[in-house]
PDB file of C-alpha atoms and ligand atoms in Angstrom:
ATOM      1  CA  MET O   1       9.832 -25.321  -3.556  1.00 95.00           C
ATOM      2  CA  GLU O   2      10.889 -26.197  -0.020  1.00 97.00           C
ATOM      3  CA  ILE O   3       9.765 -24.477   3.185  1.00 98.00           C
ATOM      4  CA  ARG O   4      12.327 -24.735   5.988  1.00 97.00           C
ATOM      5  CA  GLU O   5      13.260 -23.017   9.211  1.00 97.00           C
ATOM      6  CA  ALA O   6      15.484 -19.944   8.691  1.00 98.00           C
ATOM      7  CA  GLU O   7      19.046 -20.113  10.010  1.00 96.00           C
ATOM      8  CA  PRO O   8      21.064 -17.110  11.224  1.00 96.00           C
ATOM      9  CA  LYS O   9      23.012 -17.158   7.946  1.00 96.00           C
ATOM     10  CA  ASP O  10      19.711 -16.426   6.133  1.00 97.00           C
ATOM     11  CA  PHE O  11      19.017 -13.284   8.182  1.00 98.00           C
ATOM     12  CA  PRO O  12      20.941 -10.755   5.997  1.00 97.00           C
ATOM     13  CA  GLU O  13      18.906 -11.867   2.955  1.00 97.00           C
ATOM     14  CA  LEU O  14      15.656 -11.685   4.954  1.00 98.00           C
ATOM     15  CA  VAL O  15      16.549  -8.130   6.024  1.00 97.00           C
ATOM     16  CA  LEU O  16      16.963  -7.173   2.344  1.00 97.00           C
ATOM     17  CA  MET O  17      13.634  -8.764   1.416  1.00 97.00           C
ATOM     18  CA  THR O  18      11.757  -6.976   4.188  1.00 96.00           C
ATOM     19  CA  GLU O  19      13.555  -3.680   3.496  1.00 94.00           C
ATOM     20  CA  LYS O  20      11.983  -3.608   0.022  1.00 93.00           C
ATOM     21  CA  GLU O  21       8.586  -3.835   1.723  1.00 92.00           C
ATOM     22  CA  GLY O  22       9.489  -0.916   4.041  1.00 90.00           C
ATOM     23  CA  TRP O  23       9.430  -3.076   7.203  1.00 91.00           C
ATOM     24  CA  ASN O  24      12.720  -1.784   8.652  1.00 87.00           C
ATOM     25  CA  TYR O  25      13.992  -4.980  10.265  1.00 92.00           C
ATOM     26  CA  THR O  26      17.589  -5.616  11.256  1.00 93.00           C
ATOM     27  CA  GLU O  27      19.366  -8.962  11.722  1.00 95.00           C
ATOM     28  CA  ASP O  28      18.983  -8.436  15.475  1.00 94.00           C
ATOM     29  CA  ASP O  29      15.209  -8.425  15.080  1.00 94.00           C
ATOM     30  CA  PHE O  30      15.298 -11.917  13.576  1.00 97.00           C
ATOM     31  CA  HIS O  31      17.506 -13.137  16.445  1.00 97.00           C
ATOM     32  CA  TRP O  32      15.052 -11.507  18.823  1.00 95.00           C
ATOM     33  CA  PHE O  33      12.060 -13.293  17.247  1.00 96.00           C
ATOM     34  CA  SER O  34      13.831 -16.607  17.997  1.00 96.00           C
ATOM     35  CA  LEU O  35      14.619 -15.492  21.540  1.00 95.00           C
ATOM     36  CA  VAL O  36      10.911 -14.930  22.288  1.00 95.00           C
ATOM     37  CA  GLY O  37       9.902 -18.267  20.766  1.00 94.00           C
ATOM     38  CA  GLY O  38       9.152 -17.122  17.212  1.00 97.00           C
ATOM     39  CA  LYS O  39       9.968 -19.423  14.330  1.00 98.00           C
ATOM     40  CA  THR O  40      10.920 -17.825  11.018  1.00 98.00           C
ATOM     41  CA  LEU O  41      10.408 -19.980   7.937  1.00 98.00           C
ATOM     42  CA  VAL O  42      11.761 -19.403   4.463  1.00 98.00           C
ATOM     43  CA  ALA O  43      10.411 -20.682   1.153  1.00 98.00           C
ATOM     44  CA  ALA O  44      13.218 -21.433  -1.271  1.00 97.00           C
ATOM     45  CA  ASN O  45      13.325 -22.501  -4.890  1.00 95.00           C
ATOM     46  CA  GLN O  46      16.576 -24.098  -6.036  1.00 93.00           C
ATOM     47  CA  GLY O  47      18.434 -22.292  -3.283  1.00 90.00           C
ATOM     48  CA  GLU O  48      16.855 -18.878  -3.951  1.00 94.00           C
ATOM     49  CA  MET O  49      14.772 -17.440  -1.142  1.00 97.00           C
ATOM     50  CA  ILE O  50      11.359 -16.434  -2.493  1.00 98.00           C
ATOM     51  CA  GLY O  51       9.223 -16.085   0.610  1.00 98.00           C
ATOM     52  CA  MET O  52       9.194 -15.927   4.389  1.00 98.00           C
ATOM     53  CA  VAL O  53       6.988 -15.863   7.489  1.00 98.00           C
ATOM     54  CA  THR O  54       7.383 -15.775  11.298  1.00 98.00           C
ATOM     55  CA  VAL O  55       5.127 -17.829  13.565  1.00 98.00           C
ATOM     56  CA  PHE O  56       4.676 -17.227  17.307  1.00 97.00           C
ATOM     57  CA  ASP O  57       3.263 -19.560  19.942  1.00 95.00           C
ATOM     58  CA  TYR O  58       1.067 -17.757  22.481  1.00 95.00           C
ATOM     59  CA  GLY O  59      -0.414 -20.775  24.279  1.00 93.00           C
ATOM     60  CA  ASP O  60      -3.948 -21.338  22.938  1.00 95.00           C
ATOM     61  CA  THR O  61      -3.281 -18.801  20.187  1.00 96.00           C
ATOM     62  CA  GLY O  62      -0.887 -19.011  17.262  1.00 97.00           C
ATOM     63  CA  TRP O  63       0.279 -15.740  15.698  1.00 98.00           C
ATOM     64  CA  ILE O  64       1.420 -15.320  12.099  1.00 98.00           C
ATOM     65  CA  SER O  65       3.511 -12.366  10.978  1.00 97.00           C
ATOM     66  CA  ASN O  66       5.967 -11.178   8.347  1.00 97.00           C
ATOM     67  CA  LEU O  67       4.398 -13.203   5.539  1.00 98.00           C
ATOM     68  CA  LEU O  68       6.120 -12.020   2.414  1.00 98.00           C
ATOM     69  CA  VAL O  69       6.616 -13.294  -1.141  1.00 98.00           C
ATOM     70  CA  ARG O  70       9.170 -11.688  -3.465  1.00 97.00           C
ATOM     71  CA  PRO O  71       7.308  -9.308  -5.826  1.00 96.00           C
ATOM     72  CA  LYS O  72       8.190 -11.202  -9.004  1.00 96.00           C
ATOM     73  CA  GLU O  73       6.897 -14.479  -7.510  1.00 97.00           C
ATOM     74  CA  ARG O  74       3.497 -13.183  -6.365  1.00 97.00           C
ATOM     75  CA  GLY O  75       0.200 -14.481  -7.699  1.00 96.00           C
ATOM     76  CA  HIS O  76       1.408 -18.078  -8.213  1.00 96.00           C
ATOM     77  CA  GLY O  77       0.153 -19.653  -4.995  1.00 97.00           C
ATOM     78  CA  ILE O  78       3.374 -19.319  -2.969  1.00 98.00           C
ATOM     79  CA  GLY O  79       1.811 -17.113  -0.272  1.00 98.00           C
ATOM     80  CA  GLY O  80      -1.023 -19.648   0.003  1.00 98.00           C
ATOM     81  CA  GLU O  81       1.465 -22.517   0.396  1.00 98.00           C
ATOM     82  CA  ILE O  82       3.416 -20.693   3.124  1.00 98.00           C
ATOM     83  CA  LEU O  83       0.147 -19.935   4.923  1.00 98.00           C
ATOM     84  CA  SER O  84      -0.854 -23.631   4.744  1.00 98.00           C
ATOM     85  CA  GLU O  85       2.497 -24.561   6.318  1.00 98.00           C
ATOM     86  CA  CYS O  86       1.781 -22.067   9.143  1.00 98.00           C
ATOM     87  CA  LYS O  87      -1.656 -23.603   9.690  1.00 97.00           C
ATOM     88  CA  ARG O  88      -0.035 -27.054   9.840  1.00 97.00           C
ATOM     89  CA  LEU O  89       2.500 -25.849  12.416  1.00 97.00           C
ATOM     90  CA  LEU O  90      -0.244 -24.219  14.496  1.00 97.00           C
ATOM     91  CA  LYS O  91      -2.688 -27.144  14.254  1.00 95.00           C
ATOM     92  CA  GLY O  92      -4.443 -27.665  17.577  1.00 95.00           C
ATOM     93  CA  LYS O  93      -4.455 -23.983  18.541  1.00 97.00           C
ATOM     94  CA  LYS O  94      -7.891 -22.614  19.427  1.00 97.00           C
ATOM     95  CA  THR O  95      -7.207 -19.494  17.364  1.00 97.00           C
ATOM     96  CA  VAL O  96      -4.719 -18.456  14.704  1.00 98.00           C
ATOM     97  CA  ALA O  97      -4.499 -14.685  14.270  1.00 97.00           C
ATOM     98  CA  LEU O  98      -2.550 -12.007  12.448  1.00 98.00           C
ATOM     99  CA  PHE O  99      -2.449  -8.383  11.421  1.00 97.00           C
ATOM    100  CA  SER O 100      -2.819  -7.389   7.795  1.00 97.00           C
ATOM    101  CA  TYR O 101      -2.337  -4.175   5.858  1.00 95.00           C
ATOM    102  CA  GLU O 102      -5.457  -3.209   3.933  1.00 94.00           C
ATOM    103  CA  ARG O 103      -3.864  -4.214   0.621  1.00 94.00           C
ATOM    104  CA  SER O 104      -3.368  -7.826   1.776  1.00 96.00           C
ATOM    105  CA  THR O 105      -6.641  -8.379   3.647  1.00 97.00           C
ATOM    106  CA  GLY O 106      -8.240  -9.904   0.516  1.00 97.00           C
ATOM    107  CA  PHE O 107      -5.498 -12.534   0.433  1.00 98.00           C
ATOM    108  CA  TYR O 108      -6.227 -13.667   3.984  1.00 98.00           C
ATOM    109  CA  GLU O 109     -10.008 -13.601   3.428  1.00 98.00           C
ATOM    110  CA  ALA O 110      -9.465 -15.797   0.349  1.00 97.00           C
ATOM    111  CA  ASN O 111      -7.668 -18.130   2.775  1.00 96.00           C
ATOM    112  CA  GLU O 112     -10.616 -18.376   5.212  1.00 96.00           C
ATOM    113  CA  PHE O 113      -9.511 -15.754   7.757  1.00 98.00           C
ATOM    114  CA  LYS O 114     -12.228 -13.457   9.153  1.00 98.00           C
ATOM    115  CA  ILE O 115     -11.773  -9.806  10.081  1.00 97.00           C
ATOM    116  CA  ASP O 116     -11.953  -9.326  13.830  1.00 94.00           C
ATOM    117  CA  ILE O 117     -11.124  -5.675  14.481  1.00 93.00           C
ATOM    118  CA  GLU O 118      -9.818  -2.658  12.649  1.00 95.00           C
ATOM    119  CA  ALA O 119      -6.750  -0.901  14.020  1.00 97.00           C
ATOM    120  CA  TYR O 120      -4.546   1.942  12.815  1.00 98.00           C
ATOM    121  CA  LEU O 121      -0.816   2.466  12.432  1.00 97.00           C
ATOM    122  CA  VAL O 122      -0.134   5.916  13.894  1.00 98.00           C
ATOM    123  CA  SER O 123       2.640   8.370  14.750  1.00 96.00           C
ATOM    124  CA  LEU O 124       2.577  11.793  16.444  1.00 94.00           C
ATOM    125  CA  LYS O 125       1.282  14.641  14.269  1.00 91.00           C
ATOM    126  CA  ASP O 126       3.267  17.496  15.775  1.00 82.00           C
ATOM    127  CA  ARG O 127       5.877  16.120  18.113  1.00 78.00           C
ATOM    128  CA  ASP O 128       7.558  19.447  18.863  1.00 74.00           C
ATOM    129  CA  ARG O 129       4.343  21.069  20.043  1.00 76.00           C
ATOM    130  CA  ILE O 130       3.499  18.342  22.542  1.00 77.00           C
ATOM    131  CA  GLN O 131       6.991  17.547  23.861  1.00 70.00           C
ATOM    132  CA  GLY O 132       5.792  18.493  27.339  1.00 66.00           C
ATOM    133  CA  ARG O 133       3.008  15.885  27.476  1.00 69.00           C
ATOM    134  CA  THR O 134       5.072  13.397  29.449  1.00 68.00           C
ATOM    135  CA  GLY O 135       4.375  15.027  32.816  1.00 68.00           C
ATOM    136  CA  SER O 136       1.930  12.453  34.157  1.00 81.00           C
ATOM    137  CA  VAL O 137       3.870   9.435  32.908  1.00 87.00           C
ATOM    138  CA  ILE O 138       6.568   7.778  35.032  1.00 90.00           C
ATOM    139  CA  GLY O 139       9.084   4.986  34.509  1.00 92.00           C
ATOM    140  CA  THR O 140       8.511   1.716  36.361  1.00 92.00           C
ATOM    141  CA  GLU O 141       9.437  -1.994  36.431  1.00 94.00           C
ATOM    142  CA  LEU O 142       7.433  -4.712  34.733  1.00 96.00           C
ATOM    143  CA  ASP O 143       5.485  -6.812  37.230  1.00 95.00           C
ATOM    144  CA  GLU O 144       3.196  -9.851  37.190  1.00 95.00           C
ATOM    145  CA  SER O 145       0.039  -7.720  37.249  1.00 94.00           C
ATOM    146  CA  MET O 146       1.060  -6.149  33.927  1.00 95.00           C
ATOM    147  CA  ILE O 147       1.576  -9.539  32.286  1.00 96.00           C
ATOM    148  CA  ARG O 148      -1.882 -10.515  33.576  1.00 95.00           C
ATOM    149  CA  MET O 149      -3.392  -7.253  32.278  1.00 94.00           C
ATOM    150  CA  ASP O 150      -1.896  -7.921  28.838  1.00 96.00           C
ATOM    151  CA  GLN O 151      -3.526 -11.352  28.707  1.00 95.00           C
ATOM    152  CA  GLU O 152      -6.894 -10.047  29.944  1.00 94.00           C
ATOM    153  CA  CYS O 153      -6.916  -7.228  27.400  1.00 94.00           C
ATOM    154  CA  PHE O 154      -5.677  -8.958  24.271  1.00 94.00           C
ATOM    155  CA  GLY O 155      -6.696 -12.574  24.939  1.00 91.00           C
ATOM    156  CA  TYR O 156      -3.382 -14.422  24.617  1.00 92.00           C
ATOM    157  CA  GLU O 157      -0.579 -15.381  26.985  1.00 90.00           C
ATOM    158  CA  ARG O 158       2.785 -14.030  25.825  1.00 95.00           C
ATOM    159  CA  ARG O 159       4.867 -13.678  28.978  1.00 95.00           C
ATOM    160  CA  LYS O 160       8.174 -14.176  27.152  1.00 95.00           C
ATOM    161  CA  VAL O 161       7.416 -11.445  24.598  1.00 96.00           C
ATOM    162  CA  ILE O 162       6.302  -8.904  27.210  1.00 97.00           C
ATOM    163  CA  LYS O 163       9.313  -9.635  29.457  1.00 97.00           C
ATOM    164  CA  GLU O 164      11.782  -9.251  26.582  1.00 96.00           C
ATOM    165  CA  LEU O 165      10.044  -6.112  25.272  1.00 96.00           C
ATOM    166  CA  ALA O 166      10.356  -4.598  28.755  1.00 97.00           C
ATOM    167  CA  LYS O 167      14.017  -5.643  28.984  1.00 95.00           C
ATOM    168  CA  ARG O 168      14.791  -4.099  25.631  1.00 93.00           C
ATOM    169  CA  GLY O 169      12.778  -0.925  26.261  1.00 95.00           C
ATOM    170  CA  MET O 170      11.198   1.210  28.968  1.00 96.00           C
ATOM    171  CA  VAL O 171       8.082   0.471  30.995  1.00 97.00           C
ATOM    172  CA  LEU O 172       5.864   3.463  31.804  1.00 96.00           C
ATOM    173  CA  LYS O 173       2.737   3.928  33.858  1.00 93.00           C
ATOM    174  CA  PRO O 174       0.422   6.861  34.576  1.00 90.00           C
ATOM    175  CA  GLU O 175       1.336   8.655  37.788  1.00 86.00           C
ATOM    176  CA  GLY O 176      -0.979   7.450  40.533  1.00 81.00           C
ATOM    177  CA  GLY O 177      -2.858   5.062  38.238  1.00 81.00           C
ATOM    178  CA  ASP O 178      -2.555   1.574  36.894  1.00 86.00           C
ATOM    179  CA  GLY O 179      -2.124   0.460  33.300  1.00 93.00           C
ATOM    180  CA  PHE O 180       1.212   0.510  31.511  1.00 96.00           C
ATOM    181  CA  ALA O 181       3.015   1.136  28.232  1.00 97.00           C
ATOM    182  CA  ILE O 182       6.218  -0.313  26.799  1.00 98.00           C
ATOM    183  CA  VAL O 183       8.461   1.993  24.780  1.00 97.00           C
ATOM    184  CA  ARG O 184      11.092   0.811  22.333  1.00 94.00           C
ATOM    185  CA  ARG O 185      13.611   3.562  21.589  1.00 91.00           C
ATOM    186  CA  ASP O 186      15.075   1.899  18.578  1.00 87.00           C
ATOM    187  CA  PRO O 187      17.316   3.886  16.195  1.00 85.00           C
ATOM    188  CA  VAL O 188      15.710   2.183  13.169  1.00 84.00           C
ATOM    189  CA  GLU O 189      12.092   1.627  14.204  1.00 88.00           C
ATOM    190  CA  PRO O 190      11.084   3.294  17.497  1.00 94.00           C
ATOM    191  CA  SER O 191       7.693   2.066  18.679  1.00 96.00           C
ATOM    192  CA  VAL O 192       5.242   1.925  21.534  1.00 97.00           C
ATOM    193  CA  GLY O 193       3.139  -1.058  22.615  1.00 97.00           C
ATOM    194  CA  PRO O 194       1.357  -2.618  24.270  1.00 98.00           C
ATOM    195  CA  VAL O 195      -0.471   0.282  25.916  1.00 97.00           C
ATOM    196  CA  ILE O 196      -3.117  -0.640  28.455  1.00 96.00           C
ATOM    197  CA  SER O 197      -5.261   1.844  30.289  1.00 93.00           C
ATOM    198  CA  GLY O 198      -6.208   1.466  33.931  1.00 83.00           C
ATOM    199  CA  LYS O 199      -9.051   3.908  34.362  1.00 69.00           C
ATOM    200  CA  THR O 200     -10.860   5.079  31.239  1.00 61.00           C
ATOM    201  CA  GLY O 201      -9.306   8.263  29.946  1.00 67.00           C
ATOM    202  CA  THR O 202      -5.766   7.766  31.204  1.00 80.00           C
ATOM    203  CA  GLY O 203      -4.804   5.466  28.321  1.00 90.00           C
ATOM    204  CA  ASN O 204      -4.538   8.106  25.600  1.00 90.00           C
ATOM    205  CA  GLU O 205      -2.361  10.371  27.772  1.00 89.00           C
ATOM    206  CA  LEU O 206      -0.109   7.400  28.492  1.00 92.00           C
ATOM    207  CA  LEU O 207       0.083   6.620  24.766  1.00 94.00           C
ATOM    208  CA  ILE O 208       0.983  10.218  23.836  1.00 92.00           C
ATOM    209  CA  GLY O 209       3.628  10.449  26.596  1.00 91.00           C
ATOM    210  CA  ALA O 210       5.100   7.119  25.488  1.00 94.00           C
ATOM    211  CA  LEU O 211       5.242   8.207  21.820  1.00 95.00           C
ATOM    212  CA  VAL O 212       7.053  11.418  22.808  1.00 93.00           C
ATOM    213  CA  LEU O 213       9.585   9.433  24.859  1.00 92.00           C
ATOM    214  CA  ALA O 214      10.082   6.840  22.114  1.00 94.00           C
ATOM    215  CA  GLY O 215      11.581   9.523  19.869  1.00 90.00           C
ATOM    216  CA  PRO O 216      10.972  10.927  16.370  1.00 90.00           C
ATOM    217  CA  ASN O 217       8.953   8.752  13.976  1.00 91.00           C
ATOM    218  CA  ALA O 218       7.836   6.395  16.724  1.00 95.00           C
ATOM    219  CA  LYS O 219       4.824   4.312  15.736  1.00 96.00           C
ATOM    220  CA  ALA O 220       2.018   2.473  17.499  1.00 98.00           C
ATOM    221  CA  VAL O 221      -0.964   0.357  16.429  1.00 98.00           C
ATOM    222  CA  VAL O 222      -4.067   1.789  18.113  1.00 97.00           C
ATOM    223  CA  LEU O 223      -7.697   0.691  18.249  1.00 96.00           C
ATOM    224  CA  GLU O 224      -9.418   4.044  18.432  1.00 95.00           C
ATOM    225  CA  GLU O 225     -10.054   6.460  15.578  1.00 95.00           C
ATOM    226  CA  GLY O 226      -9.784  10.223  15.950  1.00 93.00           C
ATOM    227  CA  ILE O 227      -7.259  10.673  18.789  1.00 92.00           C
ATOM    228  CA  LYS O 228      -6.310  14.300  18.099  1.00 88.00           C
ATOM    229  CA  PRO O 229      -2.475  14.464  18.334  1.00 91.00           C
ATOM    230  CA  LEU O 230      -2.078  11.356  16.171  1.00 95.00           C
ATOM    231  CA  LYS O 231      -1.385  11.066  12.478  1.00 96.00           C
ATOM    232  CA  TYR O 232      -3.283   8.056  11.102  1.00 97.00           C
ATOM    233  CA  GLU O 233      -0.953   6.459   8.558  1.00 96.00           C
ATOM    234  CA  GLU O 234      -2.532   3.179   7.603  1.00 96.00           C
ATOM    235  CA  ARG O 235      -5.488   0.969   8.382  1.00 97.00           C
ATOM    236  CA  ILE O 236      -4.608  -2.451   9.780  1.00 97.00           C
ATOM    237  CA  SER O 237      -7.025  -5.361  10.263  1.00 97.00           C
ATOM    238  CA  ARG O 238      -6.716  -8.124  12.810  1.00 97.00           C
ATOM    239  CA  LEU O 239      -7.941 -11.387  11.290  1.00 97.00           C
ATOM    240  CA  TYR O 240      -8.457 -14.807  12.822  1.00 97.00           C
ATOM    241  CA  LEU O 241      -9.221 -18.424  12.159  1.00 98.00           C
ATOM    242  CA  GLY O 242     -10.996 -20.614  14.751  1.00 98.00           C
ATOM    243  CA  ALA O 243     -12.397 -19.178  17.964  1.00 97.00           C
ATOM    244  CA  PRO O 244     -12.757 -15.364  18.097  1.00 94.00           C
ATOM    245  CA  LEU O 245     -10.141 -13.649  20.269  1.00 92.00           C
ATOM    246  CA  LYS O 246     -11.022 -11.747  23.406  1.00 90.00           C
ATOM    247  CA  ILE O 247     -10.334  -8.032  23.478  1.00 93.00           C
ATOM    248  CA  ASP O 248     -11.088  -5.587  26.290  1.00 94.00           C
ATOM    249  CA  ARG O 249     -11.848  -2.432  24.339  1.00 92.00           C
ATOM    250  CA  CYS O 250     -12.222  -0.359  27.525  1.00 91.00           C
ATOM    251  CA  ARG O 251      -8.570  -0.912  28.467  1.00 94.00           C
ATOM    252  CA  ALA O 252      -6.665  -1.904  25.319  1.00 95.00           C
ATOM    253  CA  VAL O 253      -5.192   1.244  23.749  1.00 96.00           C
ATOM    254  CA  ALA O 254      -2.356   0.004  21.520  1.00 97.00           C
ATOM    255  CA  PHE O 255      -1.196  -3.434  20.425  1.00 97.00           C
ATOM    256  CA  ALA O 256       2.302  -4.770  21.082  1.00 96.00           C
ATOM    257  CA  GLY O 257       3.327  -4.060  17.484  1.00 93.00           C
ATOM    258  CA  LEU O 258       2.456  -5.293  14.039  1.00 93.00           C
ATOM    259  CA  GLU O 259       4.527  -8.434  14.274  1.00 93.00           C
ATOM    260  CA  LEU O 260       3.674  -9.342  17.858  1.00 93.00           C
ATOM    261  CA  GLY O 261      -0.068  -8.572  17.981  1.00 91.00           C
TER     262      GLY O 261
HETATM  263  C1  COA D   1       0.146 -11.148   0.497  1.00 68.11           C
HETATM  264  C2  COA D   1       1.155 -12.038  -0.237  1.00 68.11           C
HETATM  265  C3  COA D   1       2.013 -12.773   0.793  1.00 68.11           C
HETATM  266  C4  COA D   1       0.379 -13.070  -1.075  1.00 68.11           C
HETATM  267  O1  COA D   1       1.294 -13.953  -1.692  1.00 68.11           O
HETATM  268  P1  COA D   1       1.012 -14.581  -3.141  1.00 68.11           P
HETATM  269  O2  COA D   1       2.030 -15.631  -3.386  1.00 68.11           O
HETATM  270  O3  COA D   1       0.933 -13.494  -4.132  1.00 68.11           O
HETATM  271  O4  COA D   1      -0.447 -15.192  -2.889  1.00 68.11           O
HETATM  272  P2  COA D   1      -1.112 -16.431  -3.644  1.00 68.11           P
HETATM  273  O5  COA D   1      -0.673 -16.427  -5.075  1.00 68.11           O
HETATM  274  O6  COA D   1      -0.866 -17.671  -2.872  1.00 68.11           O
HETATM  275  O7  COA D   1      -2.659 -16.061  -3.520  1.00 68.11           O
HETATM  276  C5  COA D   1      -3.582 -16.894  -2.891  1.00 68.11           C
HETATM  277  C6  COA D   1      -5.003 -16.408  -3.109  1.00 68.11           C
HETATM  278  O8  COA D   1      -5.209 -15.101  -2.568  1.00 68.11           O
HETATM  279  C7  COA D   1      -5.632 -14.196  -3.604  1.00 68.11           C
HETATM  280  N1  COA D   1      -4.957 -12.944  -3.376  1.00 68.11           N
HETATM  281  C8  COA D   1      -3.617 -12.716  -3.328  1.00 68.11           C
HETATM  282  N2  COA D   1      -3.370 -11.437  -2.992  1.00 68.11           N
HETATM  283  C9  COA D   1      -4.578 -10.846  -2.861  1.00 68.11           C
HETATM  284  C10 COA D   1      -5.007  -9.539  -2.511  1.00 68.11           C
HETATM  285  N3  COA D   1      -4.123  -8.577  -2.216  1.00 68.11           N
HETATM  286  N4  COA D   1      -6.332  -9.294  -2.456  1.00 68.11           N
HETATM  287  C11 COA D   1      -7.249 -10.266  -2.747  1.00 68.11           C
HETATM  288  N5  COA D   1      -6.906 -11.537  -3.034  1.00 68.11           N
HETATM  289  C12 COA D   1      -5.595 -11.803  -3.107  1.00 68.11           C
HETATM  290  C13 COA D   1      -5.207 -14.844  -4.900  1.00 68.11           C
HETATM  291  O9  COA D   1      -6.086 -14.456  -5.938  1.00 68.11           O
HETATM  292  C14 COA D   1      -5.333 -16.318  -4.582  1.00 68.11           C
HETATM  293  O10 COA D   1      -6.669 -16.730  -4.668  1.00 68.11           O
HETATM  294  P3  COA D   1      -7.048 -18.021  -5.560  1.00 68.11           P
HETATM  295  O11 COA D   1      -6.201 -19.141  -4.991  1.00 68.11           O
HETATM  296  O12 COA D   1      -8.518 -18.191  -5.324  1.00 68.11           O
HETATM  297  O13 COA D   1      -6.654 -17.605  -6.923  1.00 68.11           O
HETATM  298  C15 COA D   1       2.051 -11.205  -1.203  1.00 68.11           C
HETATM  299  O14 COA D   1       1.217 -10.453  -2.045  1.00 68.11           O
HETATM  300  C16 COA D   1       3.017 -10.276  -0.502  1.00 68.11           C
HETATM  301  O15 COA D   1       4.144 -10.646  -0.167  1.00 68.11           O
HETATM  302  N6  COA D   1       2.619  -9.009  -0.283  1.00 68.11           N
HETATM  303  C17 COA D   1       3.468  -7.986   0.321  1.00 68.11           C
HETATM  304  C18 COA D   1       3.751  -8.237   1.769  1.00 68.11           C
HETATM  305  C19 COA D   1       2.520  -8.229   2.618  1.00 68.11           C
HETATM  306  O16 COA D   1       1.765  -7.284   2.598  1.00 68.11           O
HETATM  307  N7  COA D   1       2.344  -9.319   3.373  1.00 68.11           N
HETATM  308  C20 COA D   1       1.242  -9.476   4.254  1.00 68.11           C
HETATM  309  C21 COA D   1       1.651  -9.024   5.601  1.00 68.11           C
HETATM  310  S1  COA D   1       0.278  -8.257   6.343  1.00 68.11           S
END
């Protein structure tokens, strides 16, 4: 088996592989990962692609996402080998972190990762009923203070990612308050994140307004349980290797997305 960097000609096949997992990527998404500094690797056996992963460089922190092994190849150490290649690439980082669905957490724990925090993949429960809850949320431009807030809240520097997310989507803030949310109105996978609250209490309103504006089926990854208008779809764990990551639980409302942390 060889592990090599993915080329654009591999992207259609990667889309098919991820589609089977329900991840809803398009070829554009893989181009976009490269644009923000992500490196997608593929594992291939005699020319057949059997696994993949995307690695992001956030300064002191390395981020791993999209680790996937074709179903028929699972359980033979391939996932472990791809993960070792990621660790090699990210050697020297203070922390290596990732998100995992509950069903895969055991795999990462078997590979020395420790659970840091629990988060939840959510959507709106009854979108039609709360359409009007965008009143206190206004559109704005991304500025330096928001990039700083993102780093303070989540513990890693990812200027390029935040700038490109803002370019591709909409930036919102609470009227008269600080904090911000980025909305991605994507036809395939609309999403919201990061969401950062200024004053306590304004963050959930900002999140709800952003989910309404993102459109039907929009998703976010939130830290708090029991926010009433939300449908909790899946539990997600953040895991890490090395130094624990900082997180400001008073202000962090939603992560930037499953792949971006
Ligand atoms: C998670 C995944 C990448 C693992 O790949 P794999 O090739 O099957 O994993 P490996 O064979 O290298 O397993 C390595 C170790 O983890 C263990 N392991 C694998 N999956 C596990 C699980 N779900 N729970 C507990 N342990 C698990 C194996 O027993 C093995 O331990 P051992 O070396 O002590 O025997 C693969 O199952 C997959 O693609 N899943 C679907 C996509 C996904 O959810 N990816 C994770 C993104 S969050």
